[in-house]
PDB file of C-alpha atoms in Angstrom:
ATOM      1  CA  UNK A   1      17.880   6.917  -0.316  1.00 38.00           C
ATOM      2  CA  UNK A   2      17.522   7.557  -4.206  1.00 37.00           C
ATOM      3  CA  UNK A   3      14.025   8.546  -5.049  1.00 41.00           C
ATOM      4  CA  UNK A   4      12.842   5.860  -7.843  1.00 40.00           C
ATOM      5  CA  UNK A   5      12.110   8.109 -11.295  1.00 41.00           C
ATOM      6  CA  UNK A   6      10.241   6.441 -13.833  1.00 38.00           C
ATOM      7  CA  UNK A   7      13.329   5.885 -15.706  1.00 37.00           C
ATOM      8  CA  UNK A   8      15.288   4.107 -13.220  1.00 44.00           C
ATOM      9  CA  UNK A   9      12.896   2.404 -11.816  1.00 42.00           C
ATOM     10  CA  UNK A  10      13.089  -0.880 -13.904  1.00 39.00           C
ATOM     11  CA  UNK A  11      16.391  -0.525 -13.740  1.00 35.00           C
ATOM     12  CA  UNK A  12      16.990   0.004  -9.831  1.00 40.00           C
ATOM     13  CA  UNK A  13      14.681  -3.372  -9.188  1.00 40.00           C
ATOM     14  CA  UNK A  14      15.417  -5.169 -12.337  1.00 41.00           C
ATOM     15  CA  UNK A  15      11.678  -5.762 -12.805  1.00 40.00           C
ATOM     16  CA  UNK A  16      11.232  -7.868 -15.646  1.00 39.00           C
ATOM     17  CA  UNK A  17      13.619 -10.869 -14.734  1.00 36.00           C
ATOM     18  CA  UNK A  18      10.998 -12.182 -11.922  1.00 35.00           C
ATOM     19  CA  UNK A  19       7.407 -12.524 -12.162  1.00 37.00           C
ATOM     20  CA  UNK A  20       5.511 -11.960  -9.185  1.00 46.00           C
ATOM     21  CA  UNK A  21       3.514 -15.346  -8.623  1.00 42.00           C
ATOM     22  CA  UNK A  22       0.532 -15.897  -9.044  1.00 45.00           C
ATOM     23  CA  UNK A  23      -0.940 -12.701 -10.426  1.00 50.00           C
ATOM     24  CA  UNK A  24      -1.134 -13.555 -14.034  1.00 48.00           C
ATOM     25  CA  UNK A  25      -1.835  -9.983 -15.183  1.00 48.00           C
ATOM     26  CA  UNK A  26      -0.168  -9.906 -18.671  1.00 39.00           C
ATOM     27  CA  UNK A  27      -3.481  -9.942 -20.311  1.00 36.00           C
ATOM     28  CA  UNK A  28      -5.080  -6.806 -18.668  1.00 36.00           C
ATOM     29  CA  UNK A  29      -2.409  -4.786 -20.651  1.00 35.00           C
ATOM     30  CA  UNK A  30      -3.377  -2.246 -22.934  1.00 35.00           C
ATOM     31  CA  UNK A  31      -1.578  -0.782 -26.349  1.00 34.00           C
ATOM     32  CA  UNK A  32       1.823  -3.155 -27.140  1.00 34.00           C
ATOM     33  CA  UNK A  33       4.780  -1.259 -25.607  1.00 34.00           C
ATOM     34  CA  UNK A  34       2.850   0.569 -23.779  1.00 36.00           C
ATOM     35  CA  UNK A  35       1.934   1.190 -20.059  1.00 45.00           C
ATOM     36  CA  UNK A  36      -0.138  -1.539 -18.437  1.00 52.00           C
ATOM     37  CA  UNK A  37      -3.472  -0.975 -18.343  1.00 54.00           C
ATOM     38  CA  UNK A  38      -6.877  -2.717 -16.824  1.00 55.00           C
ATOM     39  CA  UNK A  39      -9.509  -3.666 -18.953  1.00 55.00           C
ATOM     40  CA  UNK A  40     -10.446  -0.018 -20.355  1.00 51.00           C
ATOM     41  CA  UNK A  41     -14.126   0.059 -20.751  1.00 54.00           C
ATOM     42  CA  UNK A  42     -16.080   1.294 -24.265  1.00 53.00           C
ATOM     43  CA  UNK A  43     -18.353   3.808 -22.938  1.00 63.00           C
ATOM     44  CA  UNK A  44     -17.971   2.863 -18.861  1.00 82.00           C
ATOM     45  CA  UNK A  45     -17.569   0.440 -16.411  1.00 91.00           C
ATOM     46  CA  UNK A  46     -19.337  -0.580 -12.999  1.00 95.00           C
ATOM     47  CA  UNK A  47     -17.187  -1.082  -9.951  1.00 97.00           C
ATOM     48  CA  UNK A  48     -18.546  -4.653  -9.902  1.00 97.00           C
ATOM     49  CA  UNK A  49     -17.190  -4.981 -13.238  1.00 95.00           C
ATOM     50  CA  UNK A  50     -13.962  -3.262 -13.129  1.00 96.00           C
ATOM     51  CA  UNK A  51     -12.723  -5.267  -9.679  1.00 97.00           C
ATOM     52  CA  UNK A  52     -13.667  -8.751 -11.051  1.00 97.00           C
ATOM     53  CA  UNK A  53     -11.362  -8.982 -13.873  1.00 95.00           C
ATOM     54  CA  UNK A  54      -7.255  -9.021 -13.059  1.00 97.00           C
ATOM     55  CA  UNK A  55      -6.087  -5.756 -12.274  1.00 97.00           C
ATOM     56  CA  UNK A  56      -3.912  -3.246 -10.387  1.00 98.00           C
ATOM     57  CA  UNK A  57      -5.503  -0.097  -8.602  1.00 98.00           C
ATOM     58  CA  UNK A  58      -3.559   2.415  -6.727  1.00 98.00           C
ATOM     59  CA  UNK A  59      -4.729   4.020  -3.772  1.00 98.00           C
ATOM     60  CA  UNK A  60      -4.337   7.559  -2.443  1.00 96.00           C
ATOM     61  CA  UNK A  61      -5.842  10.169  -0.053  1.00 91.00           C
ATOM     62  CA  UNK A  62      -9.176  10.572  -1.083  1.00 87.00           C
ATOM     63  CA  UNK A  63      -8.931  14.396  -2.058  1.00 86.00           C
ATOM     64  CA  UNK A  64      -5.393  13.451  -3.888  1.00 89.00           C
ATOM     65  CA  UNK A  65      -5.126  13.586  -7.735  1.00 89.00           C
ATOM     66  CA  UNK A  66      -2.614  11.667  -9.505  1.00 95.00           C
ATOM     67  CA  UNK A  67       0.646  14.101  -9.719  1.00 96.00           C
ATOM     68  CA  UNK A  68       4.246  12.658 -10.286  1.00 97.00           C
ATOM     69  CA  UNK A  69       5.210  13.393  -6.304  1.00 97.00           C
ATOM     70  CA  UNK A  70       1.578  11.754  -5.319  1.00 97.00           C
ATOM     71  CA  UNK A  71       2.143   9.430  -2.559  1.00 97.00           C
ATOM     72  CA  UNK A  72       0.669   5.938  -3.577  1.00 98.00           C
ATOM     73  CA  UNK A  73      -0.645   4.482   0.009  1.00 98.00           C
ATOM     74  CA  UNK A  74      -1.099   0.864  -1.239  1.00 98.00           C
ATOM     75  CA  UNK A  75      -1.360  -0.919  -4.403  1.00 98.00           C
ATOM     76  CA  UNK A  76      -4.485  -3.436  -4.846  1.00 98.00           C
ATOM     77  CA  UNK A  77      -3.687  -6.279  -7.080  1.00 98.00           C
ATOM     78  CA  UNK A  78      -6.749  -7.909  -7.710  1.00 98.00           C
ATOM     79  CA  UNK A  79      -7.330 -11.640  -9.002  1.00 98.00           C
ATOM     80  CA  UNK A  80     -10.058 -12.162 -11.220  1.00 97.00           C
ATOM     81  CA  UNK A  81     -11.392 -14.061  -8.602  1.00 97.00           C
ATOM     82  CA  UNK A  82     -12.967 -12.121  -6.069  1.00 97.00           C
ATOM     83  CA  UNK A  83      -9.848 -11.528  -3.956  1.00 98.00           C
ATOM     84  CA  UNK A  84      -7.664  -8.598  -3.782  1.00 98.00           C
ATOM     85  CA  UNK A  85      -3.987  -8.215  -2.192  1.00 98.00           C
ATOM     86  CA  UNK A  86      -3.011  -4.857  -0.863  1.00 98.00           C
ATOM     87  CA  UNK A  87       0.798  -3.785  -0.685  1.00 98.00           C
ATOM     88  CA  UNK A  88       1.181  -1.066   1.898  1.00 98.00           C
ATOM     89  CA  UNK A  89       3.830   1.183   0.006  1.00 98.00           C
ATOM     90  CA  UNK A  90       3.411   4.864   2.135  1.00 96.00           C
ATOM     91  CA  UNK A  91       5.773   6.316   4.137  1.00 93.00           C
ATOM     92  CA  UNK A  92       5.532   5.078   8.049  1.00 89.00           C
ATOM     93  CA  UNK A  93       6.590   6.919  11.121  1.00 84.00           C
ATOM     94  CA  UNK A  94       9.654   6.026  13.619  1.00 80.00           C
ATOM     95  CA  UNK A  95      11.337   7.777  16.552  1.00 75.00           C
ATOM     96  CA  UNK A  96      14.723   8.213  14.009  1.00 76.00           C
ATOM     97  CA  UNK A  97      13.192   8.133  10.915  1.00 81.00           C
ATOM     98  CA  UNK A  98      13.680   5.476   8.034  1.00 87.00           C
ATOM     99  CA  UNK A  99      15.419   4.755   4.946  1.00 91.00           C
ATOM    100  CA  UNK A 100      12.091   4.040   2.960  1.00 95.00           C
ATOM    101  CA  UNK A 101      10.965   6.455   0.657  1.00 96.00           C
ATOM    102  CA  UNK A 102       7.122   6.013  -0.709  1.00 97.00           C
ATOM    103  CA  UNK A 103       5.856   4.785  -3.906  1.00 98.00           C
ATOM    104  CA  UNK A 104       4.570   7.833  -6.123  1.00 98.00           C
ATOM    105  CA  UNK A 105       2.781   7.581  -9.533  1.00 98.00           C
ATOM    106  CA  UNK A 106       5.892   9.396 -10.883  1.00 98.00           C
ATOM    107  CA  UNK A 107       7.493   6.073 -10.286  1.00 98.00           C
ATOM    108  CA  UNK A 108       4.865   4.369 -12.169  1.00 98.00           C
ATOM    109  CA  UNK A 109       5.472   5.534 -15.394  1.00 97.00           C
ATOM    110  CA  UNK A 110       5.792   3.273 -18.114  1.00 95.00           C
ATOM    111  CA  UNK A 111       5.308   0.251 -16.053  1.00 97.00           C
ATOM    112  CA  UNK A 112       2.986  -2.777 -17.325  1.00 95.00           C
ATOM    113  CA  UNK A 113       0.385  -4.288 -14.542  1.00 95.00           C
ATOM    114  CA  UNK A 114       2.841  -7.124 -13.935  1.00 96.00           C
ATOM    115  CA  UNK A 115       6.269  -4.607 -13.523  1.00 98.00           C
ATOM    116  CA  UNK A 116       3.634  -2.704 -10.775  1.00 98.00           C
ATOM    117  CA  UNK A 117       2.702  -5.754  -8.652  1.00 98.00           C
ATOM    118  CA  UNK A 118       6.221  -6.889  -8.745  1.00 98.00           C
ATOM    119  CA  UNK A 119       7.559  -3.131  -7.547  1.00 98.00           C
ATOM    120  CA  UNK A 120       4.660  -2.627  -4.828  1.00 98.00           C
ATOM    121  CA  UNK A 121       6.063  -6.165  -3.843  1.00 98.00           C
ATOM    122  CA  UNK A 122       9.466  -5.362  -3.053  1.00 98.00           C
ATOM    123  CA  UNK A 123       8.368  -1.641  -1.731  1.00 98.00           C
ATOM    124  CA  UNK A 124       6.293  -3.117   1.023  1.00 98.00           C
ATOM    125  CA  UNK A 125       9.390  -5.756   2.051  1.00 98.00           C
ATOM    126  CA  UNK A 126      11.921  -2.501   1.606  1.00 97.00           C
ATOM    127  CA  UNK A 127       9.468  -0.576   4.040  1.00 97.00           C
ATOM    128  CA  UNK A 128       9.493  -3.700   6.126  1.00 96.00           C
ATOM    129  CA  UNK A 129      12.864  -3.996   5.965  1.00 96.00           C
ATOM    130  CA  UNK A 130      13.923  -0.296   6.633  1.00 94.00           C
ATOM    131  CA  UNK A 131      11.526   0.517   9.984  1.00 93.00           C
ATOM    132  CA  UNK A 132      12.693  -2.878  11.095  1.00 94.00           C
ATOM    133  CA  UNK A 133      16.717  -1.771  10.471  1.00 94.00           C
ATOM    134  CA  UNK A 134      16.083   1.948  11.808  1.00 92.00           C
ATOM    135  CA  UNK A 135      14.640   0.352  15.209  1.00 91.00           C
ATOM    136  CA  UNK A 136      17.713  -1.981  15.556  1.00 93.00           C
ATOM    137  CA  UNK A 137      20.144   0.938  14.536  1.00 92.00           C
ATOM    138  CA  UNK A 138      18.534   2.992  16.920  1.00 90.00           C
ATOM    139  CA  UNK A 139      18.546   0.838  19.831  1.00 91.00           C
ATOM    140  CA  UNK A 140      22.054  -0.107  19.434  1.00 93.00           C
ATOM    141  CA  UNK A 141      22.593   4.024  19.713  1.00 91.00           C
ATOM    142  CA  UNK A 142      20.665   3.967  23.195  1.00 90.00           C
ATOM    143  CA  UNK A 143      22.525   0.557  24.555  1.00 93.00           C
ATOM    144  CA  UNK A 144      25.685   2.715  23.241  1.00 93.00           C
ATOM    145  CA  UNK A 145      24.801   5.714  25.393  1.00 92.00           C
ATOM    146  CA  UNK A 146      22.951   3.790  28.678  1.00 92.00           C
ATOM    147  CA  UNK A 147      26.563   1.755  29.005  1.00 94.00           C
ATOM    148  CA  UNK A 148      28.659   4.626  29.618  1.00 94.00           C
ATOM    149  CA  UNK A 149      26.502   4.897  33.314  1.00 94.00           C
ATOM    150  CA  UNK A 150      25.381   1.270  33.268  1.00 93.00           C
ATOM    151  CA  UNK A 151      25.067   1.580  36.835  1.00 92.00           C
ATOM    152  CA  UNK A 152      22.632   4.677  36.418  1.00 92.00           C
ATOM    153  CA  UNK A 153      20.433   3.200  33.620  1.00 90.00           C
ATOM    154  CA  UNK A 154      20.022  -0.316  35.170  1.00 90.00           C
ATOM    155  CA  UNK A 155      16.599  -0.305  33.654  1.00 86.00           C
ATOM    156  CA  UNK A 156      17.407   1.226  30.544  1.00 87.00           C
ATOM    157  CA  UNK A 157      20.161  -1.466  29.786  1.00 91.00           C
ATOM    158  CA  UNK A 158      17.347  -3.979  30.631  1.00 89.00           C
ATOM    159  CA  UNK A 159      14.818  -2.725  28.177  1.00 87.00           C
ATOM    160  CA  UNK A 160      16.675  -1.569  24.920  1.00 90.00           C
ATOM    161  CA  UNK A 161      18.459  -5.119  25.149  1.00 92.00           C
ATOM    162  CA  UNK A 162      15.023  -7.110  25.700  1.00 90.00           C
ATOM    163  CA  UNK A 163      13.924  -4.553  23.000  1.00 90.00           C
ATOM    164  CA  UNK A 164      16.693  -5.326  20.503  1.00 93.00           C
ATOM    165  CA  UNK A 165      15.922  -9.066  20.830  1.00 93.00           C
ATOM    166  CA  UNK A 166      12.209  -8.248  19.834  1.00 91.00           C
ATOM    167  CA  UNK A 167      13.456  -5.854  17.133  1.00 93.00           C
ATOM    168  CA  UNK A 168      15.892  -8.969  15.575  1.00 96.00           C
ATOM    169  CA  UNK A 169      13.155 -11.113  15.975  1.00 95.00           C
ATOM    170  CA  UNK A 170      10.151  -9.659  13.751  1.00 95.00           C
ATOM    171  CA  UNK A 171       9.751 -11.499  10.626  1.00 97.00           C
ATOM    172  CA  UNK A 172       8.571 -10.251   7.258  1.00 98.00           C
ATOM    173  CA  UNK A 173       5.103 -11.227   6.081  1.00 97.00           C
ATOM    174  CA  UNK A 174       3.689 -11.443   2.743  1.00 97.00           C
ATOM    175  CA  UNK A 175       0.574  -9.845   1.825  1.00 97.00           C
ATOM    176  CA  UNK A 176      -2.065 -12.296   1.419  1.00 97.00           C
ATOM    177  CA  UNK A 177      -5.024 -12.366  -1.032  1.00 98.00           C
ATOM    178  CA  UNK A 178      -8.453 -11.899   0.296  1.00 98.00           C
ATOM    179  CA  UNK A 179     -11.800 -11.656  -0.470  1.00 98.00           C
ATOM    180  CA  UNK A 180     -13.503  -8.165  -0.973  1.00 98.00           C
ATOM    181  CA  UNK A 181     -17.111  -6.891  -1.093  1.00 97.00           C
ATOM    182  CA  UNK A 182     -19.029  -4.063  -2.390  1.00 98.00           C
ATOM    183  CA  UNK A 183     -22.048  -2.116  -0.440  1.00 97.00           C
ATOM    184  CA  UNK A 184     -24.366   0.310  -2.295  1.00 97.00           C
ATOM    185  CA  UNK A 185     -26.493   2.818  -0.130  1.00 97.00           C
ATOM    186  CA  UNK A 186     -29.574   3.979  -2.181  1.00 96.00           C
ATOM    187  CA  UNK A 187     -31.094   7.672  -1.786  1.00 95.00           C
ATOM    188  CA  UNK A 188     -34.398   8.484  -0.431  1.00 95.00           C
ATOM    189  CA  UNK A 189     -35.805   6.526  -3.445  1.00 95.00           C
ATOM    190  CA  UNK A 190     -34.161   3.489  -2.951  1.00 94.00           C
ATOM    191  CA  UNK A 191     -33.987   3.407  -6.614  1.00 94.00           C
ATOM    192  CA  UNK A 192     -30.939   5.148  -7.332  1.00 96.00           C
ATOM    193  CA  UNK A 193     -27.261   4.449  -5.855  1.00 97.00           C
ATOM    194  CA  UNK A 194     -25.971   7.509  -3.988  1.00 96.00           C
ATOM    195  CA  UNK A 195     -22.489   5.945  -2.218  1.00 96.00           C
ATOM    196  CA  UNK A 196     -20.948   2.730  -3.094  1.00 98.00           C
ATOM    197  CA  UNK A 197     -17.979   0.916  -0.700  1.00 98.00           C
ATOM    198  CA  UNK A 198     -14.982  -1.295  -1.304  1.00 98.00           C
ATOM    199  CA  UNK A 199     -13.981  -2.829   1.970  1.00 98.00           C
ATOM    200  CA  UNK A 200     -11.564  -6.008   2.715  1.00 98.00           C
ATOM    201  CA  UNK A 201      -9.445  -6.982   5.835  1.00 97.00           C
ATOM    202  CA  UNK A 202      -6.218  -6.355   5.370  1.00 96.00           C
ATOM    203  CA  UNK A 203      -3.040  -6.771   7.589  1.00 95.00           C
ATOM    204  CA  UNK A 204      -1.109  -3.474   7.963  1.00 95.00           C
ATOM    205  CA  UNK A 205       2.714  -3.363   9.828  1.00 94.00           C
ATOM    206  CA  UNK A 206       2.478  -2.102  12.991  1.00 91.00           C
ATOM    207  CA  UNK A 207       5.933   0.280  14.009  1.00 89.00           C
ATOM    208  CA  UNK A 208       4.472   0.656  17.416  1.00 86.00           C
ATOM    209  CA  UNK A 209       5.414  -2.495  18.035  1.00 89.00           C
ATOM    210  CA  UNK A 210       8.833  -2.304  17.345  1.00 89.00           C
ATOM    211  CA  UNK A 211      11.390  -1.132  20.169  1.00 88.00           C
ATOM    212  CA  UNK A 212      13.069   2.149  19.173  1.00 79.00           C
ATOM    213  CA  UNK A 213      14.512   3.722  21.938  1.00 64.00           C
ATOM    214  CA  UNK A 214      11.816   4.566  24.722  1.00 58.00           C
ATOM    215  CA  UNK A 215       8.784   2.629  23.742  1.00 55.00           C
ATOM    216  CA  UNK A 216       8.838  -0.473  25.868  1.00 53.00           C
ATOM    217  CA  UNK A 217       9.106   2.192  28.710  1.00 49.00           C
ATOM    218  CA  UNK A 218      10.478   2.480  32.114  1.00 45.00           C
ATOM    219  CA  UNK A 219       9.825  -1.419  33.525  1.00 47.00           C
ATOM    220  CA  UNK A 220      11.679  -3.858  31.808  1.00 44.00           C
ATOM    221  CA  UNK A 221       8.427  -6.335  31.879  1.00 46.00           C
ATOM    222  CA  UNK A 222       6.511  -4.173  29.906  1.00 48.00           C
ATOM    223  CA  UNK A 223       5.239  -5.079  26.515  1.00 51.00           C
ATOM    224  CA  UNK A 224       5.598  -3.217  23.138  1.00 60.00           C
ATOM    225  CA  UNK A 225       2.151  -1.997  21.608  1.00 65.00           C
ATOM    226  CA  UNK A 226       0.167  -4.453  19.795  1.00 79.00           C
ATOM    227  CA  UNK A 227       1.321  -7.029  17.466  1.00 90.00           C
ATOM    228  CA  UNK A 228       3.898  -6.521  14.138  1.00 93.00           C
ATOM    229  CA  UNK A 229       0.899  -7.000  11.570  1.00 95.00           C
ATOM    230  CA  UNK A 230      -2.756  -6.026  12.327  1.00 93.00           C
ATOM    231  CA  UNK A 231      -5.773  -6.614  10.981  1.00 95.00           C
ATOM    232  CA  UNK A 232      -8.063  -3.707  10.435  1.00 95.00           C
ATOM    233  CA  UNK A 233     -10.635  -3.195   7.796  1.00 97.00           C
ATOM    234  CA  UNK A 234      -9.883  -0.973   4.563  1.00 97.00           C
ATOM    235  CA  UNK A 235     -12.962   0.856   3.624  1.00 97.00           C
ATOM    236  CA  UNK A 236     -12.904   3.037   0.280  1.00 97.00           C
ATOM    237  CA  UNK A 237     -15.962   5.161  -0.460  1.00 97.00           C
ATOM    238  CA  UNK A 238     -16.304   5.250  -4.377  1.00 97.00           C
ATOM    239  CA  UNK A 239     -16.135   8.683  -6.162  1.00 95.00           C
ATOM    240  CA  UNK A 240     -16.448   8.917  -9.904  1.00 93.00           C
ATOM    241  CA  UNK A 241     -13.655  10.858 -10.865  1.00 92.00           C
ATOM    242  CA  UNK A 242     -11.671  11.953 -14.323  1.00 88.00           C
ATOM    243  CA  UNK A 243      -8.639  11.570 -16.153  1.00 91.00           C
ATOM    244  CA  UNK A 244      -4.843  12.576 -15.304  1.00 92.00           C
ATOM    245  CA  UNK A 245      -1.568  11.920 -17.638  1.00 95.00           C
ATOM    246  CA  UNK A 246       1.497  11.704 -15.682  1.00 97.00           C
ATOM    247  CA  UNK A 247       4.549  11.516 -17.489  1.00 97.00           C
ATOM    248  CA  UNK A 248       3.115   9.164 -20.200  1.00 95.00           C
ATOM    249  CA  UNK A 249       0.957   7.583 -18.015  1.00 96.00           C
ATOM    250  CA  UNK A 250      -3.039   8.133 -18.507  1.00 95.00           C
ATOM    251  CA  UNK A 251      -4.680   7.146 -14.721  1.00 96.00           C
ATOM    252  CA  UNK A 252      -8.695   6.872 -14.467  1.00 94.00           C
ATOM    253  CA  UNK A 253     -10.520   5.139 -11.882  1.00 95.00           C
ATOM    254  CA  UNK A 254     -12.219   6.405  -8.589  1.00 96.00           C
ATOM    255  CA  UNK A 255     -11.268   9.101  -6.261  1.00 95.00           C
ATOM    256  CA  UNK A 256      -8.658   8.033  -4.181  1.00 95.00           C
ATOM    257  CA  UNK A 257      -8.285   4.622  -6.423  1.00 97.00           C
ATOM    258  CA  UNK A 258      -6.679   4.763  -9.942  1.00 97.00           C
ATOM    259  CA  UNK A 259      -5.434   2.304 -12.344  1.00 96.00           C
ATOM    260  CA  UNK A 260      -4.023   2.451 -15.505  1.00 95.00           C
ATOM    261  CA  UNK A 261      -5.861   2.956 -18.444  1.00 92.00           C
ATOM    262  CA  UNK A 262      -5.977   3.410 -22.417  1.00 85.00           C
ATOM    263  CA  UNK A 263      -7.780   5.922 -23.308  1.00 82.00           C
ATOM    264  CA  UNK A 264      -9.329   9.400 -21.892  1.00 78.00           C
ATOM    265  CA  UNK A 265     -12.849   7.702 -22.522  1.00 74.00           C
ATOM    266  CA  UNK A 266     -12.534   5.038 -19.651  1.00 74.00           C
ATOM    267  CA  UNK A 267     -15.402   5.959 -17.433  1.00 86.00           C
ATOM    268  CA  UNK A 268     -15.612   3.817 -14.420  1.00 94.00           C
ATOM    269  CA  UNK A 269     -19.273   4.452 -12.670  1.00 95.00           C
ATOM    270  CA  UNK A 270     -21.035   3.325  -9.672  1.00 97.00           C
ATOM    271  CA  UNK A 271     -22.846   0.150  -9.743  1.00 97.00           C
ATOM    272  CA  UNK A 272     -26.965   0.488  -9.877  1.00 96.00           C
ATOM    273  CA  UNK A 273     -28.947  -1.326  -6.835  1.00 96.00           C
ATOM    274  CA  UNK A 274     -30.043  -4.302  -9.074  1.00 95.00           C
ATOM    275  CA  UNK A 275     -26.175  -5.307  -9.702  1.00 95.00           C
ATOM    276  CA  UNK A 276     -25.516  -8.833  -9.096  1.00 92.00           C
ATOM    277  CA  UNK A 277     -23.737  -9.946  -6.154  1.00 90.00           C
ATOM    278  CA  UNK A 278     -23.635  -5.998  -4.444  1.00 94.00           C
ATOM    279  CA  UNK A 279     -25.421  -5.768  -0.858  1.00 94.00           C
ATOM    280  CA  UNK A 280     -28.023  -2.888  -0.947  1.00 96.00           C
ATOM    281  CA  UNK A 281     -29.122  -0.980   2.026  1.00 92.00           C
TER     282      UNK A 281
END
């Protein structure tokens, strides 16, 4: 599959023509024309701050930097509101591999807040869509190859085709918004903030429980692992970080968590232990 560039990526989804619902982020943009960025702040800008106005925050490795072939794990629209919605947009691992390629900041370039939620939208249904298609494509390969001995692979026959009807079956989800808190440890003092957390719930697609050859096993009873979407807690320790252009793109944010911003000024800090609405150790 093409890689998305920053010039084609407008283009290749036709962002632009379709809003994505509900996120109402045309007025966290910054300079006219320009890339869309989040509320840049004057000198800096508290976490509590920065996540309760609309924005969209890209998330990384931790010990990543933004570089045009950095892989964006999941973008984190948030609402204004309190709530945040996170589209998975990473690579993801199958027996036969997958047609989905992940979401880098190279792709990003250019790209208002709204044209970012809209294209981490369709990335996490086309990385639905592909693991689904490469487990269906790759089970039709085994039923192809168990049929010329279907008296040998009995049991193989049995599974790949009780497999294939789970594979056909799984249904895309949309990402839901939900509400996120912040946690501040304090140092010895208990004066002075020395880690703050982001953490949500957030469901995350589950390959393992698609059917891709061997995974339901030898007995055709058995069961495929887990469910298609789990829950599991994100948890993102807050680093201050810098400043990194890619392309024409200026990113600033946290370590492991960038957005878009205006200017090689926006600082984004930790909060202090008397912030409002924080839970302190």
């Amino acid at each position: 599959m093409k890689q998305y560039t920053r010039r084609g990526a407008l283009k290749l989804f036709g962002i632009g023509a379709v809003a994505v619902a509900g996120l109402g982020l045309a007025g966290c943009n910054g300079a006219e024309g320009g890339a869309g960025a989040s509320e840049a702040p004057s000198e800096s800008m508290g976490a509590s701050q920065a996540f309760a106005q609309q924005g969209v925050w890209m998330q990384c490795r931790s010990d990543d930097f933004p570089q045009k072939d950095t892989t964006v794990s999941a973008v984190l629209v948030f609402d204004g509101s309190g709530n945040v919605t996170r589209y998975e947009t990473d690579s993801i691992a199958m027996n036969g591999g997958t047609s989905y390629e992940a979401l880098t900041f190279g792709d990003l370039d250019g790209l208002s807040n709204d044209e970012i939620a809209e294209l981490a939208a369709q990335k996490n249904r086309e990385r639905f869509d592909a693991t689904k298609q490469s487990a269906i494509d790759e089970t039709a390969e085994s039923l192809e190859y168990y049929e010329q001995d279907a008296g040998f692979y009995q049991d193989g026959i049995a599974n790949a085709t009780e497999g294939q009807k789970i594979n056909e079956a799984a249904e895309y989800e949309e990402p839901e918004a939900v509400p996120y808190s912040l946690a501040i440890e304090t140092d010895g003092t208990g004066n002075n903030t020395q880690s703050e957390t982001l953490s949500f719930d957030s469901r995350t697609l589950n390959a393992g429980y698609f059917y891709s050859g061997s995974a339901i096993g030898s007995a055709p009873d058995s069961v495929l692992d887990g469910a298609l979407y789990e829950e599991k807690e994100v948890s993102i320790e807050l680093k201050v970080t810098g400043t990194q252009t890619v392309y024409d793109t200026l990113f600033g944010g946290y370590t492991g968590l960038y957005t878009v911003v205006d200017g090689w000024d926006s600082i984004y800090e930790l909060d202090t232990p008397d912030t409002e609405g924080i839970e302190v150790d």
